[in-house]
Every structure is written in structure tokens, then in C-alpha cells.
Amino acid sequence: MKSMKTKLAVMALALCVACFGLVALGCSNSDQGGSDAVAGTETTPRLMPAQHQRYVDRPMYKCYRCHGASEMGNPTVAAAVALPDGHYVNNDPSAYELDPARNQCRSCHAVDTGYIVDEAIFEAAEVESGQDNLYDD
């Protein structure tokens, strides 16, 4: 009888370890593509790459200076993702003005720590947007 209990205990432990491994793999989003939520949906805001944490931590960085429309283009920085039209006054990017309810990007868009992008992209964007002197290592 003790042998049967031992076998059941070992099988239960192995099953737990296997389930934990599957859950860990399913929750991991450290690959270059990030999690499925990175892209966002109509009702879920897009997630920011891990490197954006430094921008969230330092409010002197302005999201609009990279992602917003300007006379230089839409978005202003070539490698950035453009803000949706609905983020602008009257849904019109050519107004170059955000809807006041959309001014605090950080309040809706979280950072996905597993969504890693090439650091050189951010360095170039900081230079292109004129925000390269705001970050000290």
C-alpha cells in the first residue's frame, strides 16, 4: 500500500511540475514580439516596449513628440507608431492637437517588460524628436 501511495505522490508532483512549466511558458513574453496585447485592440490600449519605462518614469519626455502628427509627418519620428486619429481634437491629426482626454498617454498604455525592441531605435528617435538630452544613465 505504501508503494502505491508513493507512486501516486510522485505522479502528482510530476503533474504539478509539468503544469507549472506549461503555465510559465504560456505567461512568458520575453521574445522579440512581446505578448499578444502589445498590438492592442479596439477596447484595449496598445502596450509600450520595455524601454519605454524610462519615459514613463520621467514625465519630461513627451509621447506626442515621437508618436504625434506634426509638420514633419505623422508620426513625427519615422520609426514610431502613429497615434490613432481618435486621439486628436475632432479626430483630425492635421490639427496637431491631442484631445485633452488623451494627454496622459501613460495612464492608459502600460509597459510590457517582455516586449524588447532594439535600443538603437530609441536612441535615434530621441535624437529625431529632440529629446536625446533628457535621459541620463
N, CA and C atoms as an extended XYZ file, in Angstrom:
411
Properties=species:S:1:pos:R:3:atomname:S:1:resname:S:1:resid:I:1 pbc="F F F"
N         0.817       -1.195        0.000 N   MET     1
C         0.000        0.000        0.000 CA  MET     1
C         0.861        1.259        0.000 C   MET     1
N         1.968        1.229        0.802 N   LYS     2
C         2.845        2.390        0.877 CA  LYS     2
C         3.471        2.672       -0.482 C   LYS     2
N         3.789        1.644       -1.216 N   SER     3
C         4.374        1.805       -2.539 CA  SER     3
C         3.401        2.507       -3.490 C   SER     3
N         2.130        2.158       -3.386 N   MET     4
C         1.119        2.791       -4.241 CA  MET     4
C         0.966        4.271       -3.891 C   MET     4
N         0.984        4.604       -2.586 N   LYS     5
C         0.892        5.998       -2.145 CA  LYS     5
C         2.105        6.787       -2.643 C   LYS     5
N         3.265        6.174       -2.578 N   THR     6
C         4.488        6.834       -3.030 CA  THR     6
C         4.417        7.101       -4.534 C   THR     6
N         3.958        6.114       -5.282 N   LYS     7
C         3.831        6.290       -6.732 CA  LYS     7
C         2.833        7.400       -7.064 C   LYS     7
N         1.707        7.422       -6.357 N   LEU     8
C         0.703        8.470       -6.596 CA  LEU     8
C         1.259        9.848       -6.246 C   LEU     8
N         2.001        9.920       -5.149 N   ALA     9
C         2.589       11.196       -4.745 CA  ALA     9
C         3.596       11.682       -5.783 C   ALA     9
N         4.418       10.767       -6.287 N   VAL    10
C         5.409       11.127       -7.304 CA  VAL    10
C         4.702       11.568       -8.582 C   VAL    10
N         3.649       10.849       -8.969 N   MET    11
C         2.900       11.219      -10.181 CA  MET    11
C         2.236       12.586      -10.011 C   MET    11
N         1.666       12.845       -8.831 N   ALA    12
C         1.025       14.134       -8.571 CA  ALA    12
C         2.057       15.257       -8.632 C   ALA    12
N         3.219       15.015       -8.035 N   LEU    13
C         4.287       16.010       -8.065 CA  LEU    13
C         4.750       16.269       -9.501 C   LEU    13
N         4.922       15.213      -10.274 N   ALA    14
C         5.342       15.363      -11.673 CA  ALA    14
C         4.297       16.135      -12.467 C   ALA    14
N         3.025       15.855      -12.205 N   LEU    15
C         1.948       16.567      -12.892 CA  LEU    15
C         1.970       18.050      -12.537 C   LEU    15
N         2.185       18.355      -11.264 N   CYS    16
C         2.272       19.759      -10.834 CA  CYS    16
C         3.434       20.480      -11.509 C   CYS    16
N         4.576       19.829      -11.540 N   VAL    17
C         5.752       20.425      -12.179 CA  VAL    17
C         5.492       20.659      -13.665 C   VAL    17
N         4.876       19.686      -14.324 N   ALA    18
C         4.572       19.822      -15.748 CA  ALA    18
C         3.584       20.963      -15.986 C   ALA    18
N         2.557       21.048      -15.147 N   CYS    19
C         1.574       22.134      -15.296 CA  CYS    19
C         2.221       23.489      -15.055 C   CYS    19
N         3.075       23.572      -14.039 N   PHE    20
C         3.770       24.823      -13.761 CA  PHE    20
C         4.632       25.225      -14.953 C   PHE    20
N         5.307       24.263      -15.550 N   GLY    21
C         6.142       24.542      -16.718 CA  GLY    21
C         5.324       25.062      -17.878 C   GLY    21
N         4.162       24.481      -18.109 N   LEU    22
C         3.292       24.954      -19.197 CA  LEU    22
C         2.767       26.350      -18.925 C   LEU    22
N         2.383       26.595      -17.675 N   VAL    23
C         1.897       27.932      -17.317 CA  VAL    23
C         3.020       28.945      -17.491 C   VAL    23
N         4.213       28.611      -17.043 N   ALA    24
C         5.349       29.533      -17.178 CA  ALA    24
C         5.639       29.831      -18.637 C   ALA    24
N         5.581       28.818      -19.475 N   LEU    25
C         5.811       29.049      -20.905 CA  LEU    25
C         4.713       29.907      -21.504 C   LEU    25
N         3.490       29.666      -21.100 N   GLY    26
C         2.367       30.440      -21.627 CA  GLY    26
C         2.400       31.883      -21.189 C   GLY    26
N         2.930       32.150      -19.995 N   CYS    27
C         2.974       33.514      -19.487 CA  CYS    27
C         4.204       34.264      -19.959 C   CYS    27
N         5.191       33.564      -20.435 N   SER    28
C         6.420       34.216      -20.860 CA  SER    28
C         6.180       34.982      -22.148 C   SER    28
N         6.635       36.229      -22.173 N   ASN    29
C         6.515       37.032      -23.383 CA  ASN    29
C         7.822       37.760      -23.651 C   ASN    29
N         8.926       37.112      -23.360 N   SER    30
C        10.217       37.763      -23.495 CA  SER    30
C        10.787       37.678      -24.904 C   SER    30
N        10.047       37.080      -25.819 N   ASP    31
C        10.549       37.038      -27.189 CA  ASP    31
C        10.421       38.421      -27.817 C   ASP    31
N        11.018       38.616      -28.937 N   GLN    32
C        11.024       39.925      -29.584 CA  GLN    32
C         9.629       40.442      -29.908 C   GLN    32
N         8.676       39.577      -30.114 N   GLY    33
C         7.334       40.006      -30.477 CA  GLY    33
C         6.504       40.476      -29.312 C   GLY    33
N         6.885       40.171      -28.083 N   GLY    34
C         6.106       40.564      -26.930 CA  GLY    34
C         4.834       39.755      -26.828 C   GLY    34
N         3.961       40.185      -25.972 N   SER    35
C         2.721       39.470      -25.772 CA  SER    35
C         1.715       39.851      -26.853 C   SER    35
N         0.608       39.091      -26.918 N   ASP    36
C        -0.442       39.413      -27.877 CA  ASP    36
C        -1.026       40.795      -27.616 C   ASP    36
N        -0.981       41.246      -26.363 N   ALA    37
C        -1.556       42.532      -26.001 CA  ALA    37
C        -0.737       43.714      -26.503 C   ALA    37
N         0.487       43.476      -26.940 N   VAL    38
C         1.333       44.569      -27.418 CA  VAL    38
C         0.625       45.355      -28.513 C   VAL    38
N        -0.041       44.664      -29.423 N   ALA    39
C        -0.703       45.320      -30.541 CA  ALA    39
C        -1.963       46.055      -30.125 C   ALA    39
N        -2.557       45.698      -29.000 N   GLY    40
C        -3.788       46.332      -28.563 CA  GLY    40
C        -4.971       45.874      -29.400 C   GLY    40
N        -6.146       46.321      -28.997 N   THR    41
C        -7.381       46.041      -29.724 CA  THR    41
C        -8.204       47.320      -29.714 C   THR    41
N        -9.427       47.233      -30.227 N   GLU    42
C       -10.281       48.421      -30.205 CA  GLU    42
C       -10.624       48.852      -28.784 C   GLU    42
N       -10.631       47.910      -27.849 N   THR    43
C       -11.006       48.236      -26.478 CA  THR    43
C        -9.842       48.152      -25.493 C   THR    43
N        -8.692       47.692      -25.925 N   THR    44
C        -7.522       47.557      -25.056 CA  THR    44
C        -6.382       48.391      -25.616 C   THR    44
N        -5.853       49.324      -24.815 N   PRO    45
C        -4.748       50.153      -25.308 CA  PRO    45
C        -3.509       49.325      -25.639 C   PRO    45
N        -2.801       49.757      -26.635 N   ARG    46
C        -1.542       49.136      -27.052 CA  ARG    46
C        -0.544       49.231      -25.900 C   ARG    46
N         0.292       48.202      -25.752 N   LEU    47
C         1.331       48.225      -24.729 CA  LEU    47
C         2.606       48.847      -25.279 C   LEU    47
N         3.377       49.429      -24.376 N   MET    48
C         4.645       50.044      -24.761 CA  MET    48
C         5.778       49.039      -24.587 C   MET    48
N         6.833       49.159      -25.404 N   PRO    49
C         8.004       48.284      -25.225 CA  PRO    49
C         8.676       48.548      -23.875 C   PRO    49
N         9.431       47.578      -23.421 N   ALA    50
C        10.103       47.670      -22.117 CA  ALA    50
C        10.942       48.937      -21.987 C   ALA    50
N        11.604       49.347      -23.060 N   GLN    51
C        12.474       50.523      -22.987 CA  GLN    51
C        11.697       51.810      -22.696 C   GLN    51
N        10.388       51.799      -22.901 N   HIS    52
C         9.591       52.994      -22.614 CA  HIS    52
C         9.429       53.241      -21.117 C   HIS    52
N         9.841       52.290      -20.274 N   GLN    53
C         9.727       52.505      -18.836 CA  GLN    53
C        10.462       53.772      -18.426 C   GLN    53
N        11.599       54.039      -19.048 N   ARG    54
C        12.345       55.253      -18.690 CA  ARG    54
C        11.559       56.506      -19.059 C   ARG    54
N        10.726       56.431      -20.084 N   TYR    55
C         9.898       57.575      -20.448 CA  TYR    55
C         8.740       57.740      -19.472 C   TYR    55
N         8.198       56.636      -19.023 N   VAL    56
C         7.116       56.669      -18.043 CA  VAL    56
C         7.633       57.241      -16.727 C   VAL    56
N         8.839       56.849      -16.355 N   ASP    57
C         9.428       57.307      -15.096 CA  ASP    57
C         9.846       58.773      -15.138 C   ASP    57
N        10.017       59.330      -16.320 N   ARG    58
C        10.457       60.724      -16.464 CA  ARG    58
C         9.445       61.491      -17.319 C   ARG    58
N         8.495       62.174      -16.685 N   PRO    59
C         7.427       62.850      -17.428 CA  PRO    59
C         7.903       63.975      -18.359 C   PRO    59
N         9.181       64.354      -18.269 N   MET    60
C         9.656       65.391      -19.190 CA  MET    60
C         9.654       64.891      -20.636 C   MET    60
N         9.670       63.553      -20.809 N   TYR    61
C         9.526       63.003      -22.152 CA  TYR    61
C         8.082       63.184      -22.578 C   TYR    61
N         7.868       63.612      -23.768 N   LYS    62
C         6.519       63.820      -24.284 CA  LYS    62
C         6.249       62.808      -25.384 C   LYS    62
N         5.272       61.954      -25.155 N   CYS    63
C         4.919       60.905      -26.120 CA  CYS    63
C         4.600       61.502      -27.490 C   CYS    63
N         3.919       62.634      -27.472 N   TYR    64
C         3.487       63.269      -28.717 CA  TYR    64
C         4.668       63.641      -29.609 C   TYR    64
N         5.805       63.968      -29.021 N   ARG    65
C         6.949       64.411      -29.821 CA  ARG    65
C         7.482       63.325      -30.733 C   ARG    65
N         7.192       62.067      -30.427 N   CYS    66
C         7.575       60.957      -31.308 CA  CYS    66
C         6.370       60.401      -32.070 C   CYS    66
N         5.279       60.181      -31.355 N   HIS    67
C         4.141       59.450      -31.910 CA  HIS    67
C         3.071       60.344      -32.520 C   HIS    67
N         3.121       61.643      -32.257 N   GLY    68
C         2.088       62.550      -32.747 CA  GLY    68
C         2.371       63.110      -34.126 C   GLY    68
N         1.337       63.664      -34.714 N   ALA    69
C         1.445       64.290      -36.034 CA  ALA    69
C         2.041       65.693      -35.898 C   ALA    69
N         2.834       66.071      -36.881 N   SER    70
C         3.400       67.417      -36.931 CA  SER    70
C         3.659       67.761      -38.389 C   SER    70
N         4.186       68.916      -38.617 N   GLU    71
C         4.538       69.307      -39.982 CA  GLU    71
C         5.611       68.391      -40.562 C   GLU    71
N         6.322       67.678      -39.693 N   MET    72
C         7.370       66.757      -40.141 CA  MET    72
C         6.811       65.415      -40.580 C   MET    72
N         5.552       65.127      -40.234 N   GLY    73
C         4.943       63.856      -40.625 CA  GLY    73
C         4.014       63.321      -39.559 C   GLY    73
N         3.427       62.178      -39.853 N   ASN    74
C         2.545       61.502      -38.904 CA  ASN    74
C         2.895       60.024      -38.891 C   ASN    74
N         3.619       59.576      -37.904 N   PRO    75
C         4.100       60.281      -36.717 CA  PRO    75
C         5.313       61.150      -37.030 C   PRO    75
N         5.668       61.995      -36.083 N   THR    76
C         6.808       62.887      -36.272 CA  THR    76
C         8.101       62.104      -36.470 C   THR    76
N         8.318       61.090      -35.640 N   VAL    77
C         9.515       60.246      -35.750 CA  VAL    77
C         9.189       59.061      -36.648 C   VAL    77
N         9.995       58.862      -37.653 N   ALA    78
C         9.722       57.848      -38.678 CA  ALA    78
C         9.531       56.440      -38.122 C   ALA    78
N        10.282       56.047      -37.106 N   ALA    79
C        10.204       54.680      -36.589 CA  ALA    79
C         9.093       54.488      -35.552 C   ALA    79
N         8.391       55.564      -35.190 N   ALA    80
C         7.354       55.484      -34.157 CA  ALA    80
C         6.028       54.998      -34.735 C   ALA    80
N         5.172       54.524      -33.857 N   VAL    81
C         3.806       54.135      -34.227 CA  VAL    81
C         2.938       55.380      -34.084 C   VAL    81
N         2.176       55.701      -35.111 N   ALA    82
C         1.330       56.899      -35.092 CA  ALA    82
C         0.160       56.734      -34.132 C   ALA    82
N        -0.213       57.827      -33.490 N   LEU    83
C        -1.404       57.828      -32.646 CA  LEU    83
C        -2.640       57.645      -33.523 C   LEU    83
N        -3.653       56.950      -33.017 N   PRO    84
C        -4.893       56.809      -33.797 CA  PRO    84
C        -5.574       58.165      -33.983 C   PRO    84
N        -6.279       58.324      -35.078 N   ASP    85
C        -6.974       59.587      -35.356 CA  ASP    85
C        -7.876       60.004      -34.195 C   ASP    85
N        -8.484       59.055      -33.529 N   GLY    86
C        -9.394       59.354      -32.423 CA  GLY    86
C        -8.729       59.998      -31.220 C   GLY    86
N        -7.418       60.063      -31.200 N   HIS    87
C        -6.714       60.710      -30.098 CA  HIS    87
C        -6.593       62.222      -30.305 C   HIS    87
N        -6.949       62.708      -31.478 N   TYR    88
C        -6.810       64.127      -31.806 CA  TYR    88
C        -8.141       64.867      -31.651 C   TYR    88
N        -8.045       66.182      -31.487 N   VAL    89
C        -9.240       67.026      -31.463 CA  VAL    89
C        -9.998       66.800      -32.766 C   VAL    89
N       -11.273       66.559      -32.677 N   ASN    90
C       -12.150       66.305      -33.828 CA  ASN    90
C       -11.665       65.137      -34.692 C   ASN    90
N       -10.936       64.206      -34.095 N   ASN    91
C       -10.425       63.024      -34.819 CA  ASN    91
C        -9.585       63.403      -36.035 C   ASN    91
N        -8.904       64.546      -35.954 N   ASP    92
C        -8.171       65.081      -37.095 CA  ASP    92
C        -6.696       65.297      -36.761 C   ASP    92
N        -5.814       64.384      -37.205 N   PRO    93
C        -4.386       64.547      -36.921 CA  PRO    93
C        -3.798       65.851      -37.466 C   PRO    93
N        -4.372       66.378      -38.531 N   SER    94
C        -3.817       67.609      -39.111 CA  SER    94
C        -4.039       68.822      -38.200 C   SER    94
N        -4.814       68.655      -37.138 N   ALA    95
C        -4.983       69.726      -36.157 CA  ALA    95
C        -3.736       69.862      -35.285 C   ALA    95
N        -2.903       68.795      -35.254 N   TYR    96
C        -1.691       68.754      -34.426 CA  TYR    96
C        -1.994       69.026      -32.961 C   TYR    96
N        -3.163       68.607      -32.524 N   GLU    97
C        -3.560       68.842      -31.147 CA  GLU    97
C        -4.305       67.623      -30.612 C   GLU    97
N        -3.823       67.104      -29.482 N   LEU    98
C        -4.477       65.953      -28.872 CA  LEU    98
C        -5.781       66.360      -28.203 C   LEU    98
N        -6.729       65.441      -28.235 N   ASP    99
C        -7.947       65.598      -27.456 CA  ASP    99
C        -7.488       65.685      -26.002 C   ASP    99
N        -7.959       66.655      -25.229 N   PRO   100
C        -7.492       66.804      -23.840 CA  PRO   100
C        -7.626       65.530      -23.000 C   PRO   100
N        -8.591       64.685      -23.311 N   ALA   101
C        -8.763       63.437      -22.565 CA  ALA   101
C        -7.651       62.438      -22.874 C   ALA   101
N        -6.862       62.709      -23.911 N   ARG   102
C        -5.794       61.782      -24.328 CA  ARG   102
C        -4.399       62.297      -24.009 C   ARG   102
N        -4.284       63.369      -23.252 N   ASN   103
C        -2.982       63.968      -22.963 CA  ASN   103
C        -2.072       63.113      -22.095 C   ASN   103
N        -2.622       62.261      -21.278 N   GLN   104
C        -1.821       61.459      -20.353 CA  GLN   104
C        -1.690       60.028      -20.869 C   GLN   104
N        -0.875       59.830      -21.878 N   CYS   105
C        -0.689       58.514      -22.511 CA  CYS   105
C        -0.386       57.430      -21.487 C   CYS   105
N         0.427       57.792      -20.512 N   ARG   106
C         0.897       56.828      -19.513 CA  ARG   106
C        -0.238       56.265      -18.662 C   ARG   106
N        -1.358       56.958      -18.581 N   SER   107
C        -2.454       56.476      -17.739 CA  SER   107
C        -3.200       55.300      -18.376 C   SER   107
N        -3.106       55.120      -19.675 N   CYS   108
C        -3.789       54.007      -20.355 CA  CYS   108
C        -2.817       52.953      -20.898 C   CYS   108
N        -1.675       53.385      -21.345 N   HIS   109
C        -0.729       52.497      -22.012 CA  HIS   109
C         0.340       52.012      -21.043 C   HIS   109
N         0.282       50.734      -20.702 N   ALA   110
C         1.238       50.129      -19.782 CA  ALA   110
C         2.479       49.652      -20.535 C   ALA   110
N         3.554       49.458      -19.788 N   VAL   111
C         4.797       48.933      -20.340 CA  VAL   111
C         4.773       47.410      -20.239 C   VAL   111
N         5.112       46.734      -21.327 N   ASP   112
C         5.249       45.274      -21.335 CA  ASP   112
C         6.732       44.970      -21.193 C   ASP   112
N         7.148       44.537      -20.017 N   THR   113
C         8.573       44.308      -19.747 CA  THR   113
C         9.167       43.199      -20.609 C   THR   113
N         8.336       42.385      -21.218 N   GLY   114
C         8.838       41.312      -22.073 CA  GLY   114
C         8.921       41.700      -23.533 C   GLY   114
N         8.453       42.888      -23.871 N   TYR   115
C         8.449       43.357      -25.255 CA  TYR   115
C         9.693       44.213      -25.460 C   TYR   115
N        10.747       43.585      -25.962 N   ILE   116
C        12.052       44.238      -26.109 CA  ILE   116
C        12.269       44.610      -27.577 C   ILE   116
N        12.679       45.836      -27.799 N   VAL   117
C        12.961       46.343      -29.142 CA  VAL   117
C        14.419       46.806      -29.164 C   VAL   117
N        15.026       46.802      -30.319 N   ASP   118
C        16.419       47.217      -30.473 CA  ASP   118
C        16.625       48.618      -29.889 C   ASP   118
N        17.556       48.738      -28.976 N   GLU   119
C        17.834       50.000      -28.283 CA  GLU   119
C        18.209       51.126      -29.252 C   GLU   119
N        18.823       50.794      -30.375 N   ALA   120
C        19.230       51.813      -31.346 CA  ALA   120
C        18.025       52.584      -31.888 C   ALA   120
N        16.890       51.935      -31.969 N   ILE   121
C        15.666       52.604      -32.444 CA  ILE   121
C        15.306       53.751      -31.512 C   ILE   121
N        15.419       53.525      -30.207 N   PHE   122
C        15.062       54.559      -29.240 CA  PHE   122
C        16.073       55.691      -29.231 C   PHE   122
N        17.340       55.344      -29.372 N   GLU   123
C        18.368       56.382      -29.419 CA  GLU   123
C        18.144       57.291      -30.620 C   GLU   123
N        17.849       56.708      -31.779 N   ALA   124
C        17.592       57.510      -32.984 CA  ALA   124
C        16.330       58.347      -32.819 C   ALA   124
N        15.286       57.785      -32.220 N   ALA   125
C        14.030       58.512      -32.023 CA  ALA   125
C        14.212       59.688      -31.067 C   ALA   125
N        15.022       59.488      -30.031 N   GLU   126
C        15.280       60.579      -29.094 CA  GLU   126
C        15.985       61.740      -29.787 C   GLU   126
N        16.923       61.417      -30.656 N   VAL   127
C        17.627       62.453      -31.407 CA  VAL   127
C        16.660       63.130      -32.371 C   VAL   127
N        15.903       62.335      -33.123 N   GLU   128
C        14.983       62.881      -34.118 CA  GLU   128
C        13.913       63.768      -33.485 C   GLU   128
N        13.480       63.440      -32.260 N   SER   129
C        12.437       64.218      -31.593 CA  SER   129
C        12.999       65.347      -30.743 C   SER   129
N        14.330       65.424      -30.641 N   GLY   130
C        14.951       66.457      -29.825 CA  GLY   130
C        14.897       66.164      -28.334 C   GLY   130
N        14.648       64.910      -27.970 N   GLN   131
C        14.556       64.540      -26.562 CA  GLN   131
C        15.772       63.725      -26.104 C   GLN   131
N        16.845       63.799      -26.866 N   ASP   132
C        18.027       62.975      -26.576 CA  ASP   132
C        18.816       63.433      -25.367 C   ASP   132
N        18.610       64.610      -24.896 N   ASN   133
C        19.374       65.085      -23.754 CA  ASN   133
C        18.590       64.970      -22.438 C   ASN   133
N        17.462       64.281      -22.465 N   LEU   134
C        16.624       64.175      -21.269 CA  LEU   134
C        16.937       62.953      -20.422 C   LEU   134
N        17.653       62.000      -20.963 N   TYR   135
C        17.880       60.735      -20.260 CA  TYR   135
C        19.339       60.566      -19.911 C   TYR   135
N        19.589       60.374      -18.622 N   ASP   136
C        20.954       60.101      -18.156 CA  ASP   136
C        20.977       58.693      -17.604 C   ASP   136
N        21.990       57.920      -17.986 N   ASP   137
C        22.097       56.539      -17.497 CA  ASP   137
C        22.317       56.482      -16.036 C   ASP   137
